[in-house]
Short mmCIF file of C-alpha atoms in Angstrom, two decimals:
data_model
loop_
_atom_site.label_atom_id
_atom_site.label_comp_id
_atom_site.label_asym_id
_atom_site.label_seq_id
_atom_site.Cartn_x
_atom_site.Cartn_y
_atom_site.Cartn_z
CA MET A 226 -155.10 -80.99 149.12
CA ASN A 227 -152.36 -83.09 147.28
CA GLY A 228 -148.39 -82.22 146.81
CA GLN A 229 -147.50 -78.34 147.87
CA ALA A 230 -148.94 -75.25 147.44
CA LYS A 231 -148.07 -73.33 143.86
CA ILE A 232 -146.32 -70.33 144.84
CA LEU A 233 -147.23 -67.63 142.87
CA GLU A 234 -144.37 -65.23 141.45
CA PRO A 235 -144.55 -61.53 142.48
CA ARG A 236 -145.56 -59.32 139.95
CA ARG A 237 -142.92 -56.91 139.09
CA LEU A 238 -143.72 -53.22 138.95
CA TYR A 239 -143.39 -52.73 135.02
CA GLN A 240 -146.38 -55.40 134.83
CA GLN A 241 -148.28 -53.20 137.47
CA VAL A 242 -147.78 -50.08 135.92
CA ALA A 243 -149.26 -52.26 132.34
CA ASP A 244 -152.02 -53.21 134.04
CA GLN A 245 -152.80 -49.39 135.33
CA ILE A 246 -152.35 -48.35 131.55
CA ARG A 247 -154.51 -51.05 130.92
CA ASP A 248 -157.16 -50.25 133.10
CA LEU A 249 -157.43 -47.00 132.34
CA ILE A 250 -157.68 -48.31 128.18
CA ASP A 251 -160.53 -50.50 129.17
CA GLY A 252 -161.99 -47.79 131.12
CA GLY A 253 -162.35 -45.74 128.19
CA GLU A 254 -159.86 -42.90 129.45
CA PHE A 255 -157.59 -43.97 126.23
CA GLN A 256 -159.45 -44.42 122.74
CA PRO A 257 -158.28 -47.10 120.63
CA GLY A 258 -156.28 -45.48 117.51
CA THR A 259 -155.72 -41.83 119.90
CA ARG A 260 -152.17 -41.64 121.24
CA LEU A 261 -151.25 -41.82 124.95
CA PRO A 262 -150.24 -38.77 126.85
CA SER A 263 -146.53 -37.66 126.79
CA GLU A 264 -144.40 -40.03 128.98
CA ARG A 265 -143.83 -37.19 131.14
CA ASP A 266 -147.60 -37.00 131.69
CA LEU A 267 -148.70 -40.65 131.88
CA ALA A 268 -145.81 -40.99 134.68
CA GLN A 269 -146.99 -38.41 136.77
CA LYS A 270 -150.48 -39.33 136.67
CA LEU A 271 -149.53 -42.98 137.46
CA GLY A 272 -146.96 -42.05 139.76
CA VAL A 273 -144.24 -44.28 138.61
CA SER A 274 -140.71 -43.31 137.25
CA ARG A 275 -140.18 -42.87 133.44
CA PRO A 276 -138.04 -45.81 133.16
CA SER A 277 -140.50 -48.45 135.02
CA LEU A 278 -143.01 -46.17 132.67
CA ARG A 279 -141.13 -47.01 129.97
CA GLU A 280 -140.94 -50.83 130.39
CA ALA A 281 -144.24 -51.15 130.81
CA LEU A 282 -145.33 -49.29 127.61
CA ILE A 283 -142.84 -52.08 125.95
CA ALA A 284 -144.44 -55.04 127.78
CA LEU A 285 -147.97 -53.81 126.43
CA GLU A 286 -146.18 -52.96 123.50
CA ILE A 287 -145.17 -57.24 122.79
CA ASP A 288 -148.75 -58.08 124.21
CA GLY A 289 -150.25 -56.16 121.62
CA SER A 290 -152.12 -53.39 123.55
CA VAL A 291 -150.29 -50.29 122.30
CA GLU A 292 -148.24 -49.28 119.17
CA ILE A 293 -144.88 -47.60 119.92
CA ARG A 294 -143.97 -45.40 116.62
CA MET A 295 -140.39 -43.65 116.87
CA GLY A 296 -140.91 -40.01 116.92
CA SER A 297 -144.40 -39.97 116.97
CA GLY A 298 -145.33 -41.32 120.41
CA VAL A 299 -147.34 -44.48 121.97
CA TYR A 300 -150.54 -45.36 120.34
CA VAL A 301 -153.19 -47.70 121.74
CA SER A 302 -154.11 -50.29 119.65
CA THR A 303 -156.97 -50.61 117.23
CA GLU A 304 -157.45 -53.99 117.90
CA THR A 305 -158.54 -54.64 120.77
CA ALA A 306 -159.07 -58.85 120.32
CA ALA A 307 -155.55 -58.58 120.78
CA ARG A 308 -155.14 -57.20 124.40
CA GLN A 309 -154.95 -59.33 127.62
CA ALA A 310 -156.58 -59.23 130.84
CA SER A 311 -153.62 -58.54 132.60
CA THR A 312 -149.56 -58.22 131.95
CA ARG A 313 -147.37 -61.63 131.53
CA SER A 314 -144.09 -61.83 133.06
CA LEU A 315 -141.80 -60.70 130.22
CA GLY A 316 -138.62 -62.03 132.36
CA ASP A 317 -137.23 -59.39 135.03
CA SER A 318 -136.94 -54.95 134.83
CA PRO A 319 -134.23 -54.17 132.57
CA SER A 320 -133.70 -51.35 135.08
CA GLU A 321 -132.82 -53.68 137.58
CA LEU A 322 -130.73 -56.32 136.22
CA MET A 323 -128.67 -53.55 134.83
CA GLN A 324 -128.61 -52.45 138.50
CA ALA A 325 -128.06 -55.97 139.76
CA ARG A 326 -125.37 -56.48 136.98
CA SER A 327 -123.39 -53.23 138.47
CA THR A 328 -123.49 -54.31 141.82
CA LEU A 329 -121.89 -57.65 141.21
CA GLU A 330 -119.85 -57.11 138.24
CA GLY A 331 -118.49 -53.70 140.40
CA ALA A 332 -117.24 -55.98 143.55
CA THR A 333 -116.39 -59.17 141.14
CA ILE A 334 -113.66 -57.03 138.92
CA VAL A 335 -111.81 -55.84 141.88
CA LEU A 336 -110.77 -59.39 142.68
CA ALA A 337 -110.08 -59.95 139.09
CA ALA A 338 -107.99 -56.88 139.01
CA SER A 339 -105.91 -58.32 141.58
CA ARG A 340 -105.36 -61.66 139.72
CA ILE A 341 -105.60 -61.15 136.55
CA ASP A 342 -103.26 -63.22 134.41
CA GLU A 343 -101.65 -61.81 130.94
CA ALA A 344 -103.24 -64.95 128.87
CA ALA A 345 -106.61 -63.61 130.25
CA LEU A 346 -105.78 -60.22 129.24
CA VAL A 347 -104.75 -61.29 125.57
CA THR A 348 -107.96 -62.70 125.57
CA LEU A 349 -109.77 -59.48 126.51
CA ARG A 350 -107.88 -57.70 124.15
CA GLY A 351 -108.91 -60.29 121.37
CA THR A 352 -112.37 -60.05 122.40
CA LEU A 353 -112.26 -56.14 122.04
CA ASP A 354 -110.70 -56.97 118.30
CA GLU A 355 -113.51 -58.88 117.37
CA MET A 356 -115.83 -56.63 118.84
CA ARG A 357 -114.74 -53.68 117.01
CA LYS A 358 -114.85 -55.84 113.65
CA GLU A 359 -118.56 -56.97 113.98
CA ILE A 360 -119.70 -53.18 114.90
CA ASP A 361 -117.94 -52.60 111.63
CA ALA A 362 -120.05 -54.54 109.68
CA GLY A 363 -123.14 -53.45 111.29
CA ARG A 364 -123.90 -56.32 113.34
CA LYS A 365 -124.37 -56.37 117.00
CA PRO A 366 -121.46 -58.06 118.73
CA LEU A 367 -123.27 -60.00 121.51
CA ASP A 368 -121.29 -63.25 121.96
CA GLN A 369 -117.90 -60.82 122.57
CA ASP A 370 -119.79 -59.06 124.74
CA ARG A 371 -120.78 -61.47 126.89
CA LYS A 372 -117.11 -63.51 126.27
CA PHE A 373 -115.60 -59.93 127.50
CA HIS A 374 -117.58 -60.25 130.81
CA ALA A 375 -117.50 -63.54 131.62
CA THR A 376 -113.60 -63.59 130.95
CA ILE A 377 -113.24 -61.41 133.77
CA ALA A 378 -115.39 -62.81 136.14
CA GLU A 379 -114.11 -65.63 135.57
CA GLN A 380 -110.25 -64.17 136.44
CA SER A 381 -112.04 -63.14 140.21
CA GLY A 382 -111.27 -67.22 141.14
CA ASN A 383 -114.68 -67.04 142.28
CA THR A 384 -116.65 -69.89 140.61
CA VAL A 385 -119.95 -68.80 142.09
CA LEU A 386 -119.50 -65.09 141.30
CA ALA A 387 -118.35 -66.17 137.60
CA ARG A 388 -121.92 -68.11 137.36
CA LEU A 389 -123.74 -65.23 138.42
CA VAL A 390 -122.70 -62.82 136.25
CA GLY A 391 -123.30 -65.14 133.31
CA ASP A 392 -126.73 -65.97 134.49
CA LEU A 393 -127.41 -62.43 134.71
CA PHE A 394 -125.80 -61.72 131.44
CA ASP A 395 -128.02 -63.92 129.68
CA ASP A 396 -131.07 -62.50 131.27
CA ARG A 397 -130.56 -59.91 128.12
CA HIS A 398 -132.28 -62.69 126.26
CA SER A 399 -136.07 -62.64 127.76
CA PRO A 400 -138.86 -61.07 126.23
CA ILE A 401 -138.61 -57.25 127.19
CA SER A 402 -134.80 -57.29 127.12
CA THR A 403 -135.24 -58.78 123.85
CA GLN A 404 -137.28 -55.82 122.73
CA LEU A 405 -135.76 -52.82 124.76
CA ARG A 406 -132.60 -54.09 122.39
CA VAL A 407 -134.19 -54.21 119.24
CA ARG A 408 -135.56 -50.64 119.48
CA PHE A 409 -132.34 -48.91 121.07
CA GLU A 410 -129.29 -50.53 120.24
CA ASP A 411 -127.92 -49.71 117.10
CA ARG A 412 -124.03 -48.95 116.02
CA GLY A 413 -123.74 -45.69 117.27
CA THR A 414 -124.53 -47.64 121.17
CA TRP A 415 -122.39 -50.20 120.72
CA THR A 416 -119.55 -47.58 119.34
CA TYR A 417 -119.58 -46.12 123.26
CA ALA A 418 -119.83 -49.91 124.61
CA LEU A 419 -116.66 -50.57 122.91
CA GLN A 420 -114.67 -47.44 124.35
CA GLU A 421 -116.36 -48.41 127.66
CA HIS A 422 -114.55 -51.97 127.11
CA GLU A 423 -111.43 -50.63 126.19
CA ALA A 424 -111.99 -48.38 129.43
CA ILE A 425 -111.97 -51.30 131.65
CA LEU A 426 -109.20 -53.47 129.84
CA ALA A 427 -106.54 -50.58 130.27
CA ALA A 428 -107.81 -50.79 134.30
CA LEU A 429 -107.27 -54.63 134.15
CA GLU A 430 -103.61 -53.88 132.62
CA SER A 431 -102.53 -51.89 134.91
CA ARG A 432 -104.07 -53.67 137.85
CA ASP A 433 -105.59 -51.08 139.43
CA PRO A 434 -108.80 -52.68 141.56
CA LEU A 435 -110.41 -49.03 142.23
CA LEU A 436 -109.98 -47.58 138.62
CA ALA A 437 -111.09 -51.01 137.24
CA GLN A 438 -114.08 -50.93 140.00
CA ALA A 439 -115.16 -47.63 138.47
CA ALA A 440 -114.94 -48.08 134.32
CA MET A 441 -117.30 -50.92 134.94
CA ARG A 442 -119.56 -49.19 137.00
CA ILE A 443 -119.74 -46.42 134.63
CA HIS A 444 -119.89 -48.66 131.83
CA LEU A 445 -122.58 -50.34 133.34
CA GLU A 446 -124.59 -47.33 134.23
CA SER A 447 -123.87 -45.77 130.68
CA SER A 448 -125.61 -48.48 129.44
CA ARG A 449 -128.65 -48.89 131.33
CA ARG A 450 -128.93 -45.28 130.01
CA ARG A 451 -128.54 -45.97 126.94
CA TRP A 452 -130.76 -48.82 126.67
CA ILE A 453 -133.67 -47.97 129.26
CA ASP A 454 -133.62 -44.40 129.74
CA THR A 455 -133.66 -43.14 125.45
#
């Protein structure tokens, strides 16, 4: 043997669930062109949560095994050659990602609320004004959203926390998170997000750490529900 043994990346839950569905398709239980059972029935059959099932279905849609038709259901692809042997990693679980962000940013904002300066508050206000303009123009304010969260993290005074907040935010650009964003983010969801950002800023302006923490966690939990539980 030469060099170190290759470390295998653990398979994420959505990959495992996707592989279970793929096995049912390959075993003939779900025929090409037919609609899969309802989300509730399929989740019960596989013994998994509905958010995990949704992530698995998105993963299968990305690799061409199923087709998600909004308002109609999920259908097995008729392009059998497109199906993979197993589900590849498409990034971290969006549900777990949002849980991690809530934990980390909920703690980070407590530090920021007691240290934030007037310049940062002005920056945050300007960022929300820019976000509103983007939403009104029918665009997704991803850059402004990141700037808002990054600015708060920087005000914690802890460069490690600031870096981690940025890294977790950037995981939104993974294939599975991007596909969820394409499907479920729209002007309405961004309008709700803007309102939640306003509540966060109001808490920071009042220098209230616990209120700021609550506002941040409400925002991220609401985002998770809009993004994953839709």
